[in-house]
Amino acid sequence: MSPRTAKCTWHQSHDTVDGVMVHPSDSEAWKHFNSVHPPFSAESRNVRLGLYTDGFNPFGSFAAPYSCWPVILTVYNLPPGMCMRMEFMFLSMVIPGPSSLGQNIDVCLRPLIDELAQLWSSGALTYNISRKQNFLIRAALMWIINDFPAYGMLSGWSTHGKLAYPYCIENNKAFTLTNGGKASFFDCHCCFLSYNHRYRKNIKDFFVGKVEKDVAPPRLSSEELHDVVSEYGDIVFGLQSSKQKFHGFGLTHCWVKRSIFWELPYWKTNLLCHNLDVMHIEKNVFENIFNTIMDVKGKTKDNIKARLDEALFYNCKNMELVCEESRVAKLRASFVLQKNAQLLVYKWLKSLRFLDGRASNISRLVNMEECRLYGMRVMTATCLCKHSSH
């Protein structure tokens, strides 16, 4: 490592502007960690880490099912342009398939957790080439970043059903759609608005005739969550682990295990333990909106079941189904583009060009014959990786 990169103190020495976050060290979670652990934060060379993991099939999407999970650590002591570059991201371990481990992933994470605990408590003697001296370096895992399914595997909270959100727990207002059969969080946001916000009394554009009078549910801190999880006993990992359920599962909570990360001495003091990665959020939101306004068959969210549920909860006459003799017709929604307009969009995407190295080649994902986009996940990941390198 060169003397320039060995300093690893950019997170403490860079200029900060109030209200502007250019690095995780400007965040509330980082500052909270510093205030709770002043001896650790006093040594600017102590390492702050982030952990990422996700499953993929290394043999391609058309090969036999296989799930490979790389676990990657990145160092946040470096400036933003360096900490997300490939050479500064450390492949801690690779968990091979043939299928996803689910909550059993803790078994494979045991060596990593033991090493992180040791780096926090006793540290490791390290030579600093920039200062030409030895010093005792310590490390802390600040948070984990992953998609929502992996969030459930690592946090120990099942991300399925009406209790998918782990902070509101049983206080959320999610419900199951009558026809769609899926958990819905429609109109669950109004309780988080200010008490005099106009949306609270909007009985037309949200739930029919509903006026929101409740306040936001209390959000449990990491210490409170730790106390809750500590009440549940240990589970036996293995083939029967998925069949073990804690009392009240699905009704008052969705805990399936006490995550191995709670063993880290400082984990319960973290203000933010888990993050959802940008790639999956952007990809999923874009795909759902794009496929709906382009009326992609089998991909649009504006289907028959959705129209039936809208008639029950939402006052919108132009979205109701029309019965024509022995068949039911779905009228074209105002937000769906006409065929000629859809063709213009696909032609524009086919001709779209970016500067070299700035984005993936979107044109190769466009199928003009079927008027569809393919491989959006690969494209989004490529765009983000290239953007982070700049």
mmCIF file of N, CA, C and O in Angstrom, residues 280-353:
data_model
loop_
_atom_site.group_PDB
_atom_site.id
_atom_site.type_symbol
_atom_site.label_atom_id
_atom_site.label_comp_id
_atom_site.label_asym_id
_atom_site.label_seq_id
_atom_site.Cartn_x
_atom_site.Cartn_y
_atom_site.Cartn_z
ATOM 1 N N HIS A 280 -31.044 -2.111 -6.358
ATOM 2 C CA HIS A 280 -32.296 -2.861 -6.391
ATOM 3 C C HIS A 280 -33.505 -1.937 -6.263
ATOM 4 O O HIS A 280 -34.545 -2.191 -6.876
ATOM 5 N N ILE A 281 -33.387 -0.888 -5.463
ATOM 6 C CA ILE A 281 -34.505 0.037 -5.314
ATOM 7 C C ILE A 281 -34.778 0.747 -6.634
ATOM 8 O O ILE A 281 -35.913 0.817 -7.113
ATOM 9 N N GLU A 282 -33.707 1.272 -7.256
ATOM 10 C CA GLU A 282 -33.876 1.967 -8.535
ATOM 11 C C GLU A 282 -34.391 1.021 -9.604
ATOM 12 O O GLU A 282 -35.291 1.366 -10.381
ATOM 13 N N LYS A 283 -33.830 -0.176 -9.651
ATOM 14 C CA LYS A 283 -34.227 -1.138 -10.674
ATOM 15 C C LYS A 283 -35.695 -1.532 -10.514
ATOM 16 O O LYS A 283 -36.467 -1.523 -11.488
ATOM 17 N N ASN A 284 -36.094 -1.898 -9.309
ATOM 18 C CA ASN A 284 -37.460 -2.370 -9.093
ATOM 19 C C ASN A 284 -38.487 -1.273 -9.324
ATOM 20 O O ASN A 284 -39.538 -1.507 -9.945
ATOM 21 N N VAL A 285 -38.199 -0.061 -8.830
ATOM 22 C CA VAL A 285 -39.130 1.044 -9.030
ATOM 23 C C VAL A 285 -39.243 1.377 -10.514
ATOM 24 O O VAL A 285 -40.343 1.538 -11.053
ATOM 25 N N PHE A 286 -38.091 1.453 -11.185
ATOM 26 C CA PHE A 286 -38.121 1.776 -12.618
ATOM 27 C C PHE A 286 -38.860 0.708 -13.413
ATOM 28 O O PHE A 286 -39.700 1.023 -14.261
ATOM 29 N N GLU A 287 -38.551 -0.563 -13.156
ATOM 30 C CA GLU A 287 -39.188 -1.636 -13.926
ATOM 31 C C GLU A 287 -40.702 -1.637 -13.741
ATOM 32 O O GLU A 287 -41.453 -1.805 -14.714
ATOM 33 N N ASN A 288 -41.164 -1.468 -12.508
ATOM 34 C CA ASN A 288 -42.602 -1.489 -12.258
ATOM 35 C C ASN A 288 -43.313 -0.323 -12.946
ATOM 36 O O ASN A 288 -44.382 -0.502 -13.546
ATOM 37 N N ILE A 289 -42.715 0.866 -12.875
ATOM 38 C CA ILE A 289 -43.319 2.028 -13.524
ATOM 39 C C ILE A 289 -43.250 1.893 -15.044
ATOM 40 O O ILE A 289 -44.238 2.112 -15.763
ATOM 41 N N PHE A 290 -42.074 1.516 -15.548
ATOM 42 C CA PHE A 290 -41.888 1.410 -16.995
ATOM 43 C C PHE A 290 -42.808 0.354 -17.596
ATOM 44 O O PHE A 290 -43.488 0.600 -18.606
ATOM 45 N N ASN A 291 -42.840 -0.839 -16.995
ATOM 46 C CA ASN A 291 -43.679 -1.906 -17.530
ATOM 47 C C ASN A 291 -45.170 -1.583 -17.450
ATOM 48 O O ASN A 291 -45.965 -2.072 -18.258
ATOM 49 N N THR A 292 -45.550 -0.749 -16.486
ATOM 50 C CA THR A 292 -46.955 -0.384 -16.345
ATOM 51 C C THR A 292 -47.375 0.650 -17.384
ATOM 52 O O THR A 292 -48.396 0.493 -18.057
ATOM 53 N N ILE A 293 -46.579 1.710 -17.536
ATOM 54 C CA ILE A 293 -46.967 2.743 -18.506
ATOM 55 C C ILE A 293 -46.773 2.265 -19.946
ATOM 56 O O ILE A 293 -47.431 2.771 -20.862
ATOM 57 N N MET A 294 -45.897 1.241 -20.141
ATOM 58 C CA MET A 294 -45.720 0.670 -21.477
ATOM 59 C C MET A 294 -46.634 -0.524 -21.700
ATOM 60 O O MET A 294 -46.618 -1.130 -22.775
ATOM 61 N N ASP A 295 -47.416 -0.879 -20.678
ATOM 62 C CA ASP A 295 -48.398 -1.962 -20.768
ATOM 63 C C ASP A 295 -47.767 -3.259 -21.266
ATOM 64 O O ASP A 295 -48.262 -3.915 -22.192
ATOM 65 N N VAL A 296 -46.641 -3.649 -20.637
ATOM 66 C CA VAL A 296 -45.937 -4.871 -21.019
ATOM 67 C C VAL A 296 -46.718 -6.077 -20.508
ATOM 68 O O VAL A 296 -46.976 -6.187 -19.296
ATOM 69 N N LYS A 297 -47.086 -6.956 -21.391
ATOM 70 C CA LYS A 297 -47.911 -8.104 -21.030
ATOM 71 C C LYS A 297 -47.186 -8.999 -20.023
ATOM 72 O O LYS A 297 -46.048 -9.375 -20.219
ATOM 73 N N GLY A 298 -47.871 -9.327 -18.936
ATOM 74 C CA GLY A 298 -47.311 -10.172 -17.899
ATOM 75 C C GLY A 298 -46.414 -9.449 -16.929
ATOM 76 O O GLY A 298 -45.997 -10.021 -15.917
ATOM 77 N N LYS A 299 -46.095 -8.176 -17.200
ATOM 78 C CA LYS A 299 -45.203 -7.408 -16.335
ATOM 79 C C LYS A 299 -45.878 -6.180 -15.718
ATOM 80 O O LYS A 299 -45.417 -5.660 -14.715
ATOM 81 N N THR A 300 -46.955 -5.718 -16.333
ATOM 82 C CA THR A 300 -47.619 -4.528 -15.823
ATOM 83 C C THR A 300 -48.314 -4.807 -14.497
ATOM 84 O O THR A 300 -48.811 -5.906 -14.255
ATOM 85 N N LYS A 301 -48.337 -3.801 -13.637
ATOM 86 C CA LYS A 301 -49.049 -3.908 -12.367
ATOM 87 C C LYS A 301 -50.531 -3.553 -12.517
ATOM 88 O O LYS A 301 -51.317 -3.754 -11.595
ATOM 89 N N ASP A 302 -50.887 -3.013 -13.685
ATOM 90 C CA ASP A 302 -52.276 -2.659 -13.946
ATOM 91 C C ASP A 302 -52.993 -3.854 -14.572
ATOM 92 O O ASP A 302 -53.253 -3.900 -15.774
ATOM 93 N N ASN A 303 -53.314 -4.846 -13.739
ATOM 94 C CA ASN A 303 -53.962 -6.054 -14.232
ATOM 95 C C ASN A 303 -55.395 -6.147 -13.689
ATOM 96 O O ASN A 303 -55.874 -5.256 -12.982
ATOM 97 N N ILE A 304 -56.076 -7.238 -14.035
ATOM 98 C CA ILE A 304 -57.476 -7.412 -13.643
ATOM 99 C C ILE A 304 -57.638 -7.408 -12.121
ATOM 100 O O ILE A 304 -58.532 -6.743 -11.563
ATOM 101 N N LYS A 305 -56.769 -8.140 -11.418
ATOM 102 C CA LYS A 305 -56.871 -8.205 -9.961
ATOM 103 C C LYS A 305 -56.645 -6.840 -9.328
ATOM 104 O O LYS A 305 -57.305 -6.480 -8.342
ATOM 105 N N ALA A 306 -55.710 -6.070 -9.899
ATOM 106 C CA ALA A 306 -55.448 -4.734 -9.365
ATOM 107 C C ALA A 306 -56.665 -3.834 -9.553
ATOM 108 O O ALA A 306 -57.010 -3.041 -8.658
ATOM 109 N N ARG A 307 -57.338 -3.959 -10.697
ATOM 110 C CA ARG A 307 -58.537 -3.149 -10.937
ATOM 111 C C ARG A 307 -59.654 -3.513 -9.956
ATOM 112 O O ARG A 307 -60.386 -2.644 -9.477
ATOM 113 N N LEU A 308 -59.789 -4.796 -9.657
ATOM 114 C CA LEU A 308 -60.811 -5.225 -8.704
ATOM 115 C C LEU A 308 -60.530 -4.680 -7.305
ATOM 116 O O LEU A 308 -61.453 -4.263 -6.584
ATOM 117 N N ASP A 309 -59.270 -4.687 -6.907
ATOM 118 C CA ASP A 309 -58.914 -4.155 -5.591
ATOM 119 C C ASP A 309 -59.063 -2.637 -5.542
ATOM 120 O O ASP A 309 -59.441 -2.075 -4.507
ATOM 121 N N GLU A 310 -58.770 -1.970 -6.638
ATOM 122 C CA GLU A 310 -58.925 -0.515 -6.677
ATOM 123 C C GLU A 310 -60.383 -0.118 -6.466
ATOM 124 O O GLU A 310 -60.674 0.889 -5.816
ATOM 125 N N ALA A 311 -61.293 -0.914 -7.016
ATOM 126 C CA ALA A 311 -62.719 -0.610 -6.849
ATOM 127 C C ALA A 311 -63.148 -0.717 -5.389
ATOM 128 O O ALA A 311 -64.094 -0.044 -4.952
ATOM 129 N N LEU A 312 -62.445 -1.535 -4.596
ATOM 130 C CA LEU A 312 -62.800 -1.715 -3.185
ATOM 131 C C LEU A 312 -62.245 -0.610 -2.294
ATOM 132 O O LEU A 312 -62.875 -0.213 -1.319
ATOM 133 N N PHE A 313 -61.036 -0.134 -2.617
ATOM 134 C CA PHE A 313 -60.354 0.784 -1.703
ATOM 135 C C PHE A 313 -60.188 2.198 -2.245
ATOM 136 O O PHE A 313 -59.941 3.128 -1.478
ATOM 137 N N TYR A 314 -60.297 2.354 -3.561
ATOM 138 C CA TYR A 314 -59.913 3.618 -4.173
ATOM 139 C C TYR A 314 -61.047 4.129 -5.050
ATOM 140 O O TYR A 314 -61.614 3.394 -5.854
ATOM 141 N N ASN A 315 -61.398 5.390 -4.906
ATOM 142 C CA ASN A 315 -62.517 5.992 -5.633
ATOM 143 C C ASN A 315 -62.029 6.551 -6.971
ATOM 144 O O ASN A 315 -61.626 7.703 -7.076
ATOM 145 N N CYS A 316 -62.038 5.694 -8.006
ATOM 146 C CA CYS A 316 -61.600 6.112 -9.332
ATOM 147 C C CYS A 316 -62.467 5.399 -10.371
ATOM 148 O O CYS A 316 -62.203 4.245 -10.727
ATOM 149 N N LYS A 317 -63.484 6.092 -10.858
ATOM 150 C CA LYS A 317 -64.464 5.485 -11.749
ATOM 151 C C LYS A 317 -63.864 5.062 -13.089
ATOM 152 O O LYS A 317 -64.265 4.053 -13.670
ATOM 153 N N ASN A 318 -62.897 5.821 -13.595
ATOM 154 C CA ASN A 318 -62.335 5.495 -14.909
ATOM 155 C C ASN A 318 -61.393 4.290 -14.879
ATOM 156 O O ASN A 318 -60.860 3.908 -15.915
ATOM 157 N N MET A 319 -61.174 3.705 -13.692
ATOM 158 C CA MET A 319 -60.333 2.520 -13.579
ATOM 159 C C MET A 319 -61.154 1.252 -13.350
ATOM 160 O O MET A 319 -60.595 0.175 -13.200
ATOM 161 N N GLU A 320 -62.455 1.386 -13.315
ATOM 162 C CA GLU A 320 -63.297 0.221 -13.059
ATOM 163 C C GLU A 320 -63.399 -0.663 -14.303
ATOM 164 O O GLU A 320 -63.287 -0.185 -15.434
ATOM 165 N N LEU A 321 -63.609 -1.953 -14.080
ATOM 166 C CA LEU A 321 -63.751 -2.913 -15.173
ATOM 167 C C LEU A 321 -65.118 -2.747 -15.836
ATOM 168 O O LEU A 321 -66.104 -2.359 -15.196
ATOM 169 N N VAL A 322 -65.158 -3.069 -17.115
ATOM 170 C CA VAL A 322 -66.398 -2.969 -17.884
ATOM 171 C C VAL A 322 -66.821 -4.361 -18.323
ATOM 172 O O VAL A 322 -66.023 -5.102 -18.923
ATOM 173 N N CYS A 323 -68.039 -4.745 -17.997
ATOM 174 C CA CYS A 323 -68.557 -6.070 -18.377
ATOM 175 C C CYS A 323 -69.202 -5.985 -19.758
ATOM 176 O O CYS A 323 -70.142 -5.194 -19.961
ATOM 177 N N GLU A 324 -68.691 -6.786 -20.678
ATOM 178 C CA GLU A 324 -69.220 -6.837 -22.039
ATOM 179 C C GLU A 324 -69.661 -8.263 -22.337
ATOM 180 O O GLU A 324 -68.837 -9.132 -22.653
ATOM 181 N N GLU A 325 -70.965 -8.501 -22.231
ATOM 182 C CA GLU A 325 -71.543 -9.824 -22.437
ATOM 183 C C GLU A 325 -70.876 -10.844 -21.514
ATOM 184 O O GLU A 325 -70.992 -10.780 -20.304
ATOM 185 N N SER A 326 -70.117 -11.766 -22.063
ATOM 186 C CA SER A 326 -69.519 -12.825 -21.244
ATOM 187 C C SER A 326 -68.070 -12.547 -20.870
ATOM 188 O O SER A 326 -67.399 -13.402 -20.281
ATOM 189 N N ARG A 327 -67.554 -11.386 -21.179
ATOM 190 C CA ARG A 327 -66.163 -11.060 -20.880
ATOM 191 C C ARG A 327 -66.069 -9.754 -20.109
ATOM 192 O O ARG A 327 -66.993 -8.936 -20.119
ATOM 193 N N VAL A 328 -64.927 -9.602 -19.439
ATOM 194 C CA VAL A 328 -64.657 -8.391 -18.676
ATOM 195 C C VAL A 328 -63.552 -7.619 -19.373
ATOM 196 O O VAL A 328 -62.488 -8.172 -19.661
ATOM 197 N N ALA A 329 -63.799 -6.353 -19.652
ATOM 198 C CA ALA A 329 -62.827 -5.522 -20.358
ATOM 199 C C ALA A 329 -62.152 -4.554 -19.402
ATOM 200 O O ALA A 329 -62.790 -4.012 -18.487
ATOM 201 N N LYS A 330 -60.876 -4.336 -19.622
ATOM 202 C CA LYS A 330 -60.096 -3.390 -18.822
ATOM 203 C C LYS A 330 -59.813 -2.172 -19.692
ATOM 204 O O LYS A 330 -59.058 -2.262 -20.679
ATOM 205 N N LEU A 331 -60.400 -1.054 -19.358
ATOM 206 C CA LEU A 331 -60.204 0.158 -20.142
ATOM 207 C C LEU A 331 -58.762 0.646 -20.010
ATOM 208 O O LEU A 331 -58.122 0.468 -18.963
ATOM 209 N N ARG A 332 -58.268 1.239 -21.075
ATOM 210 C CA ARG A 332 -56.903 1.759 -21.050
ATOM 211 C C ARG A 332 -56.816 2.910 -20.043
ATOM 212 O O ARG A 332 -57.611 3.859 -20.085
ATOM 213 N N ALA A 333 -55.851 2.822 -19.152
ATOM 214 C CA ALA A 333 -55.651 3.864 -18.151
ATOM 215 C C ALA A 333 -55.013 5.093 -18.778
ATOM 216 O O ALA A 333 -54.341 5.006 -19.812
ATOM 217 N N SER A 334 -55.207 6.225 -18.146
ATOM 218 C CA SER A 334 -54.675 7.476 -18.689
ATOM 219 C C SER A 334 -53.157 7.513 -18.686
ATOM 220 O O SER A 334 -52.542 8.251 -19.460
ATOM 221 N N PHE A 335 -52.529 6.723 -17.803
ATOM 222 C CA PHE A 335 -51.070 6.740 -17.708
ATOM 223 C C PHE A 335 -50.396 5.760 -18.667
ATOM 224 O O PHE A 335 -49.173 5.705 -18.740
ATOM 225 N N VAL A 336 -51.155 4.956 -19.403
ATOM 226 C CA VAL A 336 -50.588 3.989 -20.352
ATOM 227 C C VAL A 336 -50.417 4.655 -21.711
ATOM 228 O O VAL A 336 -51.345 5.270 -22.236
ATOM 229 N N LEU A 337 -49.217 4.535 -22.278
ATOM 230 C CA LEU A 337 -48.932 5.155 -23.573
ATOM 231 C C LEU A 337 -49.592 4.380 -24.706
ATOM 232 O O LEU A 337 -49.741 3.157 -24.648
ATOM 233 N N GLN A 338 -49.941 5.115 -25.752
ATOM 234 C CA GLN A 338 -50.453 4.493 -26.956
ATOM 235 C C GLN A 338 -49.320 3.745 -27.669
ATOM 236 O O GLN A 338 -48.140 3.973 -27.410
ATOM 237 N N LYS A 339 -49.678 2.837 -28.583
ATOM 238 C CA LYS A 339 -48.683 1.999 -29.250
ATOM 239 C C LYS A 339 -47.654 2.822 -30.006
ATOM 240 O O LYS A 339 -46.458 2.516 -29.978
ATOM 241 N N ASN A 340 -48.103 3.860 -30.707
ATOM 242 C CA ASN A 340 -47.157 4.679 -31.461
ATOM 243 C C ASN A 340 -46.194 5.423 -30.536
ATOM 244 O O ASN A 340 -45.009 5.593 -30.838
ATOM 245 N N ALA A 341 -46.700 5.846 -29.367
ATOM 246 C CA ALA A 341 -45.841 6.518 -28.390
ATOM 247 C C ALA A 341 -44.850 5.534 -27.770
ATOM 248 O O ALA A 341 -43.686 5.875 -27.516
ATOM 249 N N GLN A 342 -45.291 4.296 -27.519
ATOM 250 C CA GLN A 342 -44.394 3.270 -26.988
ATOM 251 C C GLN A 342 -43.261 2.987 -27.960
ATOM 252 O O GLN A 342 -42.097 2.845 -27.569
ATOM 253 N N LEU A 343 -43.614 2.916 -29.262
ATOM 254 C CA LEU A 343 -42.600 2.641 -30.282
ATOM 255 C C LEU A 343 -41.557 3.752 -30.332
ATOM 256 O O LEU A 343 -40.361 3.486 -30.501
ATOM 257 N N LEU A 344 -41.989 4.986 -30.142
ATOM 258 C CA LEU A 344 -41.046 6.101 -30.135
ATOM 259 C C LEU A 344 -40.083 5.998 -28.951
ATOM 260 O O LEU A 344 -38.892 6.313 -29.081
ATOM 261 N N VAL A 345 -40.590 5.565 -27.804
ATOM 262 C CA VAL A 345 -39.730 5.406 -26.626
ATOM 263 C C VAL A 345 -38.672 4.339 -26.875
ATOM 264 O O VAL A 345 -37.483 4.539 -26.586
ATOM 265 N N TYR A 346 -39.075 3.200 -27.414
ATOM 266 C CA TYR A 346 -38.114 2.128 -27.679
ATOM 267 C C TYR A 346 -37.099 2.522 -28.743
ATOM 268 O O TYR A 346 -35.919 2.160 -28.665
ATOM 269 N N LYS A 347 -37.530 3.273 -29.760
ATOM 270 C CA LYS A 347 -36.593 3.756 -30.776
ATOM 271 C C LYS A 347 -35.587 4.710 -30.170
ATOM 272 O O LYS A 347 -34.401 4.695 -30.519
ATOM 273 N N TRP A 348 -36.077 5.561 -29.226
ATOM 274 C CA TRP A 348 -35.153 6.477 -28.559
ATOM 275 C C TRP A 348 -34.133 5.725 -27.725
ATOM 276 O O TRP A 348 -32.945 6.045 -27.729
ATOM 277 N N LEU A 349 -34.581 4.702 -26.987
ATOM 278 C CA LEU A 349 -33.659 3.895 -26.190
ATOM 279 C C LEU A 349 -32.670 3.150 -27.079
ATOM 280 O O LEU A 349 -31.504 2.971 -26.709
ATOM 281 N N LYS A 350 -33.130 2.710 -28.246
ATOM 282 C CA LYS A 350 -32.256 1.981 -29.170
ATOM 283 C C LYS A 350 -31.146 2.878 -29.697
ATOM 284 O O LYS A 350 -30.022 2.416 -29.951
ATOM 285 N N SER A 351 -31.424 4.158 -29.837
ATOM 286 C CA SER A 351 -30.437 5.092 -30.374
ATOM 287 C C SER A 351 -29.643 5.812 -29.292
ATOM 288 O O SER A 351 -28.756 6.625 -29.602
ATOM 289 N N LEU A 352 -29.951 5.536 -28.021
ATOM 290 C CA LEU A 352 -29.320 6.266 -26.928
ATOM 291 C C LEU A 352 -27.850 5.899 -26.788
ATOM 292 O O LEU A 352 -27.473 4.717 -26.815
ATOM 293 N N ARG A 353 -26.993 6.903 -26.651
ATOM 294 C CA ARG A 353 -25.559 6.698 -26.492
ATOM 295 C C ARG A 353 -25.046 7.546 -25.336
ATOM 296 O O ARG A 353 -25.486 8.677 -25.140
#
